[in-house]
PDB file of C-alpha atoms in Angstrom:
ATOM      1  CA  MET A   1       0.000   0.000   0.000  1.00 57.00           C
ATOM      2  CA  GLU A   2       1.307   3.483  -0.896  1.00 76.00           C
ATOM      3  CA  ILE A   3       2.360   5.841   1.902  1.00 81.00           C
ATOM      4  CA  GLY A   4      -0.419   8.283   0.951  1.00 79.00           C
ATOM      5  CA  ASP A   5      -3.063   5.570   1.219  1.00 78.00           C
ATOM      6  CA  ARG A   6      -1.655   4.398   4.555  1.00 82.00           C
ATOM      7  CA  LEU A   7      -1.899   7.944   5.874  1.00 84.00           C
ATOM      8  CA  SER A   8      -5.452   8.258   4.521  1.00 80.00           C
ATOM      9  CA  HIS A   9      -6.438   5.060   6.308  1.00 78.00           C
ATOM     10  CA  MET A  10      -4.900   6.443   9.494  1.00 83.00           C
ATOM     11  CA  VAL A  11      -6.874   9.677   9.131  1.00 81.00           C
ATOM     12  CA  GLU A  12     -10.144   7.787   8.681  1.00 74.00           C
ATOM     13  CA  ARG A  13      -9.405   5.469  11.626  1.00 74.00           C
ATOM     14  CA  LEU A  14      -8.579   8.361  13.935  1.00 78.00           C
ATOM     15  CA  ARG A  15     -11.648  10.287  12.762  1.00 68.00           C
ATOM     16  CA  LEU A  16     -13.886   7.323  13.613  1.00 62.00           C
ATOM     17  CA  GLN A  17     -12.202   7.135  17.017  1.00 65.00           C
ATOM     18  CA  GLY A  18     -13.016  10.784  17.639  1.00 63.00           C
ATOM     19  CA  GLU A  19      -9.422  11.973  17.420  1.00 70.00           C
ATOM     20  CA  ALA A  20      -8.798  15.494  16.146  1.00 77.00           C
ATOM     21  CA  LYS A  21      -5.075  15.472  15.389  1.00 84.00           C
ATOM     22  CA  LEU A  22      -2.459  13.303  13.696  1.00 88.00           C
ATOM     23  CA  PRO A  23       0.747  12.371  15.533  1.00 90.00           C
ATOM     24  CA  PRO A  24       3.815  14.605  14.951  1.00 90.00           C
ATOM     25  CA  GLU A  25       5.829  14.147  11.735  1.00 90.00           C
ATOM     26  CA  ARG A  26       8.667  12.389  13.525  1.00 90.00           C
ATOM     27  CA  GLU A  27       6.324   9.833  15.060  1.00 91.00           C
ATOM     28  CA  LEU A  28       4.525   9.293  11.731  1.00 90.00           C
ATOM     29  CA  ALA A  29       7.850   8.734   9.986  1.00 90.00           C
ATOM     30  CA  GLU A  30       8.784   6.083  12.550  1.00 90.00           C
ATOM     31  CA  GLN A  31       5.404   4.347  12.280  1.00 88.00           C
ATOM     32  CA  LEU A  32       5.491   4.298   8.482  1.00 88.00           C
ATOM     33  CA  GLY A  33       9.193   3.526   8.152  1.00 89.00           C
ATOM     34  CA  VAL A  34       9.931   6.508   5.889  1.00 90.00           C
ATOM     35  CA  SER A  35      11.740   9.836   6.125  1.00 91.00           C
ATOM     36  CA  ARG A  36      10.186  12.955   7.602  1.00 91.00           C
ATOM     37  CA  GLY A  37      10.504  14.559   4.161  1.00 90.00           C
ATOM     38  CA  THR A  38       8.321  11.830   2.657  1.00 91.00           C
ATOM     39  CA  VAL A  39       5.758  12.253   5.431  1.00 89.00           C
ATOM     40  CA  ARG A  40       5.736  16.017   4.920  1.00 90.00           C
ATOM     41  CA  LYS A  41       5.115  15.582   1.188  1.00 89.00           C
ATOM     42  CA  GLU A  42       2.235  13.145   1.727  1.00 88.00           C
ATOM     43  CA  LEU A  43       0.683  15.373   4.384  1.00 88.00           C
ATOM     44  CA  ALA A  44       0.684  18.197   1.845  1.00 87.00           C
ATOM     45  CA  GLY A  45      -1.338  15.917  -0.432  1.00 82.00           C
ATOM     46  CA  LEU A  46      -3.881  15.306   2.339  1.00 83.00           C
ATOM     47  CA  VAL A  47      -4.146  19.059   2.835  1.00 83.00           C
ATOM     48  CA  SER A  48      -4.808  19.496  -0.910  1.00 76.00           C
ATOM     49  CA  SER A  49      -7.510  16.810  -0.848  1.00 72.00           C
ATOM     50  CA  GLY A  50      -9.196  18.475   2.146  1.00 73.00           C
ATOM     51  CA  GLN A  51      -8.739  15.601   4.597  1.00 78.00           C
ATOM     52  CA  ILE A  52      -6.559  17.507   7.038  1.00 84.00           C
ATOM     53  CA  GLU A  53      -5.533  21.070   7.786  1.00 83.00           C
ATOM     54  CA  GLN A  54      -2.168  22.168   9.131  1.00 84.00           C
ATOM     55  CA  ARG A  55      -1.937  24.814  11.829  1.00 82.00           C
ATOM     56  CA  VAL A  56       1.138  26.690  12.984  1.00 79.00           C
ATOM     57  CA  GLY A  57       2.060  28.243  16.296  1.00 74.00           C
ATOM     58  CA  ARG A  58       1.210  27.010  19.750  1.00 72.00           C
ATOM     59  CA  GLY A  59      -0.886  23.872  19.490  1.00 74.00           C
ATOM     60  CA  GLY A  60      -0.061  23.549  15.813  1.00 80.00           C
ATOM     61  CA  GLY A  61       0.094  20.324  13.826  1.00 85.00           C
ATOM     62  CA  SER A  62      -1.937  18.278  11.357  1.00 86.00           C
ATOM     63  CA  TYR A  63      -5.616  18.386  12.321  1.00 84.00           C
ATOM     64  CA  ILE A  64      -8.259  16.056  10.916  1.00 82.00           C
ATOM     65  CA  ARG A  65     -11.063  17.933   9.242  1.00 73.00           C
ATOM     66  CA  ASP A  66     -14.480  17.274  10.709  1.00 58.00           C
ATOM     67  CA  VAL A  67     -16.537  15.633   7.957  1.00 49.00           C
ATOM     68  CA  GLY A  68     -19.580  13.451   8.368  1.00 43.00           C
ATOM     69  CA  VAL A  69     -20.795  10.522   6.340  1.00 37.00           C
ATOM     70  CA  ALA A  70     -22.746  12.913   4.149  1.00 36.00           C
ATOM     71  CA  ALA A  71     -19.467  14.294   2.806  1.00 39.00           C
ATOM     72  CA  TYR A  72     -18.969  11.023   0.951  1.00 38.00           C
ATOM     73  CA  ILE A  73     -22.381  10.930  -0.690  1.00 37.00           C
ATOM     74  CA  THR A  74     -23.628  12.963  -3.624  1.00 37.00           C
ATOM     75  CA  SER A  75     -26.327  15.385  -2.628  1.00 38.00           C
ATOM     76  CA  GLY A  76     -29.845  14.579  -3.807  1.00 37.00           C
ATOM     77  CA  ALA A  77     -32.246  11.847  -2.799  1.00 32.00           C
ATOM     78  CA  GLY A  78     -31.918   8.356  -4.138  1.00 36.00           C
ATOM     79  CA  GLY A  79     -28.539   8.401  -5.915  1.00 44.00           C
ATOM     80  CA  ALA A  80     -26.859   9.940  -8.923  1.00 50.00           C
ATOM     81  CA  PRO A  81     -28.203  13.237 -10.303  1.00 59.00           C
ATOM     82  CA  PHE A  82     -27.181  12.476 -13.917  1.00 78.00           C
ATOM     83  CA  THR A  83     -25.193  10.126 -16.131  1.00 87.00           C
ATOM     84  CA  VAL A  84     -22.082  10.964 -18.157  1.00 91.00           C
ATOM     85  CA  SER A  85     -21.286   8.826 -21.203  1.00 90.00           C
ATOM     86  CA  ARG A  86     -17.653   8.117 -22.062  1.00 89.00           C
ATOM     87  CA  SER A  87     -17.087   6.576 -25.469  1.00 84.00           C
ATOM     88  CA  LEU A  88     -14.282   4.057 -25.861  1.00 81.00           C
ATOM     89  CA  ASN A  89     -14.154   4.738 -29.600  1.00 80.00           C
ATOM     90  CA  ALA A  90     -12.577   8.181 -29.424  1.00 80.00           C
ATOM     91  CA  VAL A  91      -9.806   9.986 -27.544  1.00 81.00           C
ATOM     92  CA  VAL A  92     -11.496  13.084 -26.109  1.00 85.00           C
ATOM     93  CA  GLY A  93     -10.542  15.259 -23.144  1.00 87.00           C
ATOM     94  CA  ILE A  94     -12.977  15.338 -20.230  1.00 91.00           C
ATOM     95  CA  PRO A  95     -13.848  19.077 -20.541  1.00 90.00           C
ATOM     96  CA  THR A  96     -14.793  18.600 -24.197  1.00 89.00           C
ATOM     97  CA  LEU A  97     -16.704  15.422 -23.402  1.00 89.00           C
ATOM     98  CA  LEU A  98     -18.728  17.156 -20.690  1.00 91.00           C
ATOM     99  CA  VAL A  99     -19.474  20.296 -22.691  1.00 91.00           C
ATOM    100  CA  ASP A 100     -20.671  18.160 -25.621  1.00 91.00           C
ATOM    101  CA  GLN A 101     -23.177  16.498 -23.262  1.00 90.00           C
ATOM    102  CA  GLY A 102     -24.417  19.776 -21.806  1.00 90.00           C
ATOM    103  CA  TYR A 103     -22.551  19.680 -18.486  1.00 90.00           C
ATOM    104  CA  GLN A 104     -20.383  22.366 -16.903  1.00 92.00           C
ATOM    105  CA  PRO A 105     -16.840  20.978 -16.434  1.00 93.00           C
ATOM    106  CA  SER A 106     -14.457  21.989 -13.671  1.00 93.00           C
ATOM    107  CA  THR A 107     -10.979  20.795 -12.759  1.00 94.00           C
ATOM    108  CA  ARG A 108      -9.110  20.850  -9.477  1.00 93.00           C
ATOM    109  CA  ILE A 109      -5.342  20.342  -9.650  1.00 92.00           C
ATOM    110  CA  LEU A 110      -4.343  18.222  -6.666  1.00 90.00           C
ATOM    111  CA  ARG A 111      -0.680  17.704  -7.485  1.00 91.00           C
ATOM    112  CA  ALA A 112       1.686  18.668 -10.310  1.00 93.00           C
ATOM    113  CA  GLU A 113       5.428  18.061 -10.329  1.00 94.00           C
ATOM    114  CA  GLU A 114       8.446  17.101 -12.433  1.00 96.00           C
ATOM    115  CA  ARG A 115      10.682  14.230 -11.287  1.00 95.00           C
ATOM    116  CA  ASP A 116      12.899  11.397 -12.497  1.00 96.00           C
ATOM    117  CA  ALA A 117      10.990   8.700 -14.369  1.00 95.00           C
ATOM    118  CA  LEU A 118      10.448   5.413 -12.568  1.00 94.00           C
ATOM    119  CA  GLU A 119      11.510   2.167 -14.240  1.00 94.00           C
ATOM    120  CA  GLY A 120       7.956   1.210 -15.225  1.00 94.00           C
ATOM    121  CA  GLU A 121       7.284   4.688 -16.608  1.00 96.00           C
ATOM    122  CA  ARG A 122      10.461   4.560 -18.703  1.00 96.00           C
ATOM    123  CA  ALA A 123       9.373   1.241 -20.180  1.00 96.00           C
ATOM    124  CA  GLN A 124       5.837   2.351 -21.046  1.00 96.00           C
ATOM    125  CA  LEU A 125       6.842   5.787 -22.359  1.00 97.00           C
ATOM    126  CA  ALA A 126       9.976   4.518 -24.163  1.00 96.00           C
ATOM    127  CA  LEU A 127      12.248   6.830 -22.179  1.00 96.00           C
ATOM    128  CA  ASP A 128      16.010   6.616 -21.719  1.00 95.00           C
ATOM    129  CA  PRO A 129      17.601   6.227 -18.268  1.00 93.00           C
ATOM    130  CA  GLY A 130      17.804   9.577 -16.499  1.00 94.00           C
ATOM    131  CA  GLU A 131      14.859  11.136 -18.354  1.00 96.00           C
ATOM    132  CA  ARG A 132      12.279  13.038 -16.378  1.00 97.00           C
ATOM    133  CA  VAL A 133       8.503  13.021 -16.365  1.00 97.00           C
ATOM    134  CA  VAL A 134       5.736  15.409 -15.392  1.00 97.00           C
ATOM    135  CA  THR A 135       3.050  13.943 -13.136  1.00 96.00           C
ATOM    136  CA  ILE A 136      -0.340  15.585 -12.648  1.00 96.00           C
ATOM    137  CA  ARG A 137      -3.252  14.561 -10.433  1.00 94.00           C
ATOM    138  CA  ARG A 138      -6.616  16.166 -11.185  1.00 95.00           C
ATOM    139  CA  LEU A 139     -10.141  15.918  -9.857  1.00 94.00           C
ATOM    140  CA  ARG A 140     -12.763  16.312 -12.580  1.00 94.00           C
ATOM    141  CA  SER A 141     -16.324  17.435 -11.868  1.00 93.00           C
ATOM    142  CA  ALA A 142     -19.501  17.836 -13.883  1.00 92.00           C
ATOM    143  CA  ASN A 143     -21.945  20.489 -12.665  1.00 90.00           C
ATOM    144  CA  ASP A 144     -19.846  20.602  -9.451  1.00 87.00           C
ATOM    145  CA  VAL A 145     -20.367  16.861  -8.841  1.00 90.00           C
ATOM    146  CA  PRO A 146     -17.056  14.922  -8.657  1.00 92.00           C
ATOM    147  CA  LEU A 147     -16.746  12.561 -11.610  1.00 94.00           C
ATOM    148  CA  SER A 148     -13.192  11.228 -11.887  1.00 95.00           C
ATOM    149  CA  LEU A 149      -9.767  11.229 -10.273  1.00 95.00           C
ATOM    150  CA  GLU A 150      -6.936  11.251 -12.790  1.00 96.00           C
ATOM    151  CA  ASP A 151      -3.203  10.579 -12.529  1.00 96.00           C
ATOM    152  CA  MET A 152      -1.318  11.539 -15.701  1.00 97.00           C
ATOM    153  CA  THR A 153       2.373  11.081 -16.513  1.00 98.00           C
ATOM    154  CA  LEU A 154       3.997  12.851 -19.480  1.00 98.00           C
ATOM    155  CA  PRO A 155       7.576  12.846 -20.811  1.00 98.00           C
ATOM    156  CA  ALA A 156       9.071  16.182 -19.738  1.00 97.00           C
ATOM    157  CA  ARG A 157      11.256  16.322 -22.844  1.00 96.00           C
ATOM    158  CA  VAL A 158       8.221  16.312 -25.135  1.00 97.00           C
ATOM    159  CA  PHE A 159       6.253  18.886 -23.112  1.00 97.00           C
ATOM    160  CA  PRO A 160       8.791  21.312 -21.597  1.00 96.00           C
ATOM    161  CA  ASP A 161       7.517  23.897 -19.110  1.00 96.00           C
ATOM    162  CA  ILE A 162       3.983  22.467 -19.231  1.00 96.00           C
ATOM    163  CA  LEU A 163       3.561  22.943 -15.473  1.00 96.00           C
ATOM    164  CA  SER A 164       3.490  26.710 -15.996  1.00 95.00           C
ATOM    165  CA  ARG A 165       0.405  26.397 -18.218  1.00 94.00           C
ATOM    166  CA  ASP A 166      -3.305  26.008 -17.489  1.00 93.00           C
ATOM    167  CA  LEU A 167      -3.644  22.280 -16.771  1.00 94.00           C
ATOM    168  CA  SER A 168      -7.422  22.041 -16.966  1.00 92.00           C
ATOM    169  CA  SER A 169      -7.331  20.737 -20.560  1.00 92.00           C
ATOM    170  CA  ILE A 170      -3.993  19.062 -21.221  1.00 95.00           C
ATOM    171  CA  TYR A 171      -5.056  17.443 -24.505  1.00 94.00           C
ATOM    172  CA  GLU A 172      -5.716  20.931 -25.898  1.00 93.00           C
ATOM    173  CA  LEU A 173      -2.277  22.029 -24.663  1.00 94.00           C
ATOM    174  CA  MET A 174      -0.586  19.027 -26.237  1.00 95.00           C
ATOM    175  CA  ALA A 175      -2.204  19.702 -29.599  1.00 94.00           C
ATOM    176  CA  GLY A 176      -2.256  23.510 -29.643  1.00 94.00           C
ATOM    177  CA  GLU A 177       0.826  24.606 -27.731  1.00 94.00           C
ATOM    178  CA  TYR A 178       3.148  21.690 -28.465  1.00 96.00           C
ATOM    179  CA  GLY A 179       1.877  20.444 -31.835  1.00 96.00           C
ATOM    180  CA  THR A 180       1.752  16.890 -30.473  1.00 96.00           C
ATOM    181  CA  PRO A 181      -1.855  15.719 -30.296  1.00 94.00           C
ATOM    182  CA  VAL A 182      -2.977  12.365 -28.997  1.00 94.00           C
ATOM    183  CA  VAL A 183      -4.051  10.293 -32.011  1.00 94.00           C
ATOM    184  CA  THR A 184      -4.705   6.837 -30.579  1.00 93.00           C
ATOM    185  CA  ALA A 185      -4.842   5.291 -27.136  1.00 93.00           C
ATOM    186  CA  GLN A 186      -4.540   1.822 -25.687  1.00 93.00           C
ATOM    187  CA  GLU A 187      -6.823   1.469 -22.666  1.00 93.00           C
ATOM    188  CA  ARG A 188      -7.301  -1.304 -20.142  1.00 93.00           C
ATOM    189  CA  ILE A 189     -10.516  -1.132 -18.131  1.00 93.00           C
ATOM    190  CA  GLY A 190     -11.152  -2.781 -14.798  1.00 95.00           C
ATOM    191  CA  ILE A 191     -13.178  -2.325 -11.634  1.00 94.00           C
ATOM    192  CA  GLY A 192     -11.467  -1.004  -8.511  1.00 93.00           C
ATOM    193  CA  GLU A 193     -12.585   0.058  -5.057  1.00 91.00           C
ATOM    194  CA  ALA A 194     -12.435   3.598  -3.700  1.00 90.00           C
ATOM    195  CA  THR A 195      -9.714   4.055  -1.110  1.00 87.00           C
ATOM    196  CA  PRO A 196     -10.534   6.428   1.760  1.00 83.00           C
ATOM    197  CA  SER A 197      -8.668   9.276   0.052  1.00 83.00           C
ATOM    198  CA  ALA A 198     -10.321   8.664  -3.345  1.00 88.00           C
ATOM    199  CA  ALA A 199     -13.719   8.264  -1.662  1.00 86.00           C
ATOM    200  CA  TYR A 200     -13.357  11.615   0.080  1.00 85.00           C
ATOM    201  CA  LEU A 201     -12.540  13.390  -3.176  1.00 88.00           C
ATOM    202  CA  LEU A 202     -15.219  11.651  -5.252  1.00 90.00           C
ATOM    203  CA  ARG A 203     -17.885  11.889  -2.510  1.00 86.00           C
ATOM    204  CA  VAL A 204     -18.598   8.191  -2.364  1.00 86.00           C
ATOM    205  CA  SER A 205     -18.277   5.662   0.435  1.00 83.00           C
ATOM    206  CA  PRO A 206     -14.909   3.889   0.862  1.00 84.00           C
ATOM    207  CA  GLY A 207     -14.957   0.599  -1.032  1.00 87.00           C
ATOM    208  CA  THR A 208     -17.431   1.867  -3.651  1.00 89.00           C
ATOM    209  CA  PRO A 209     -16.776   0.275  -7.103  1.00 93.00           C
ATOM    210  CA  LEU A 210     -15.034   2.606  -9.557  1.00 95.00           C
ATOM    211  CA  PHE A 211     -14.167   2.232 -13.222  1.00 95.00           C
ATOM    212  CA  ASP A 212     -10.371   1.869 -13.223  1.00 96.00           C
ATOM    213  CA  ILE A 213      -8.974   2.861 -16.631  1.00 95.00           C
ATOM    214  CA  GLU A 214      -5.264   2.623 -17.475  1.00 95.00           C
ATOM    215  CA  ARG A 215      -4.197   4.337 -20.691  1.00 95.00           C
ATOM    216  CA  VAL A 216      -1.146   4.732 -22.892  1.00 96.00           C
ATOM    217  CA  ALA A 217      -1.735   7.434 -25.524  1.00 96.00           C
ATOM    218  CA  LEU A 218       0.238   7.703 -28.765  1.00 96.00           C
ATOM    219  CA  ASP A 219       1.024  10.542 -31.176  1.00 95.00           C
ATOM    220  CA  ALA A 220       0.815  10.419 -34.963  1.00 94.00           C
ATOM    221  CA  ASP A 221       4.144   8.565 -35.161  1.00 95.00           C
ATOM    222  CA  GLY A 222       3.037   5.892 -32.707  1.00 95.00           C
ATOM    223  CA  ARG A 223       5.234   7.338 -29.958  1.00 96.00           C
ATOM    224  CA  PRO A 224       3.843   6.990 -26.416  1.00 97.00           C
ATOM    225  CA  ILE A 225       3.292  10.467 -24.997  1.00 97.00           C
ATOM    226  CA  GLU A 226       0.904   9.898 -22.089  1.00 97.00           C
ATOM    227  CA  LEU A 227       0.542   7.347 -19.316  1.00 97.00           C
ATOM    228  CA  SER A 228      -2.620   7.710 -17.226  1.00 97.00           C
ATOM    229  CA  ARG A 229      -4.815   6.030 -14.688  1.00 96.00           C
ATOM    230  CA  ASP A 230      -8.369   7.355 -14.318  1.00 96.00           C
ATOM    231  CA  LEU A 231     -10.862   6.413 -11.621  1.00 96.00           C
ATOM    232  CA  PHE A 232     -14.460   7.170 -12.660  1.00 96.00           C
ATOM    233  CA  ARG A 233     -17.512   7.022 -10.435  1.00 94.00           C
ATOM    234  CA  SER A 234     -19.441   4.024 -11.695  1.00 92.00           C
ATOM    235  CA  ASP A 235     -22.794   5.390 -10.493  1.00 89.00           C
ATOM    236  CA  ILE A 236     -22.711   8.371 -12.860  1.00 91.00           C
ATOM    237  CA  THR A 237     -20.495   7.072 -15.692  1.00 92.00           C
ATOM    238  CA  ARG A 238     -21.539   4.859 -18.599  1.00 90.00           C
ATOM    239  CA  LEU A 239     -18.865   3.415 -20.860  1.00 88.00           C
ATOM    240  CA  THR A 240     -20.022   3.041 -24.466  1.00 85.00           C
ATOM    241  CA  VAL A 241     -18.489   1.378 -27.518  1.00 79.00           C
ATOM    242  CA  THR A 242     -19.602   1.160 -31.134  1.00 75.00           C
ATOM    243  CA  SER A 243     -18.839  -2.101 -32.949  1.00 67.00           C
ATOM    244  CA  GLN A 244     -18.321  -2.136 -36.699  1.00 63.00           C
TER     245      GLN A 244
END
């Protein structure tokens, strides 16, 4: 289990126990068997996702935000307020997809950074040793209802300085600003379960089934230029395909 997920589980367990505050960074690092720098980075992610807030000064620390069960559930009686269709026959960005169906899209950037590529990322993106990647985590919403949680990895060499741009519609950036549009994509679709952190962001209960979509996108030359994993709410998403 990833360090971020372990911390999220800890937050949920302490919340259920009525605790208001996480242990100090040093104690968390010892419990998790990682450095304080790693703990600090993951705590920043929990702040971004709204699970905790950090206070400074006397009595400071990482405090668990007070959220009830209703925070996990979409408002409205009896379930989902609408259904979004995602076609498996075309490569379309989420903002365009939502606008075409009459919904108002919004994007929340949860994390964006450049770092050295991991071994698996190098293999899937055909990168050389020592190359760097840009990683972006975004929360997508339709009409202010959370729809999907996306983790995207791009080769930094192909998209230099992309982190300084508006990241709400990266496919438009890739095509318009960099002249490197996504032409085809290879997707693998499965069913996953919402972790506590994903559940909080998507406003579903932990363990709720989610569409788990892994994608490698290619440019016109067949070069891999995007590696992504998208988690879609299964209660408001319908996957469609047209057979020929």
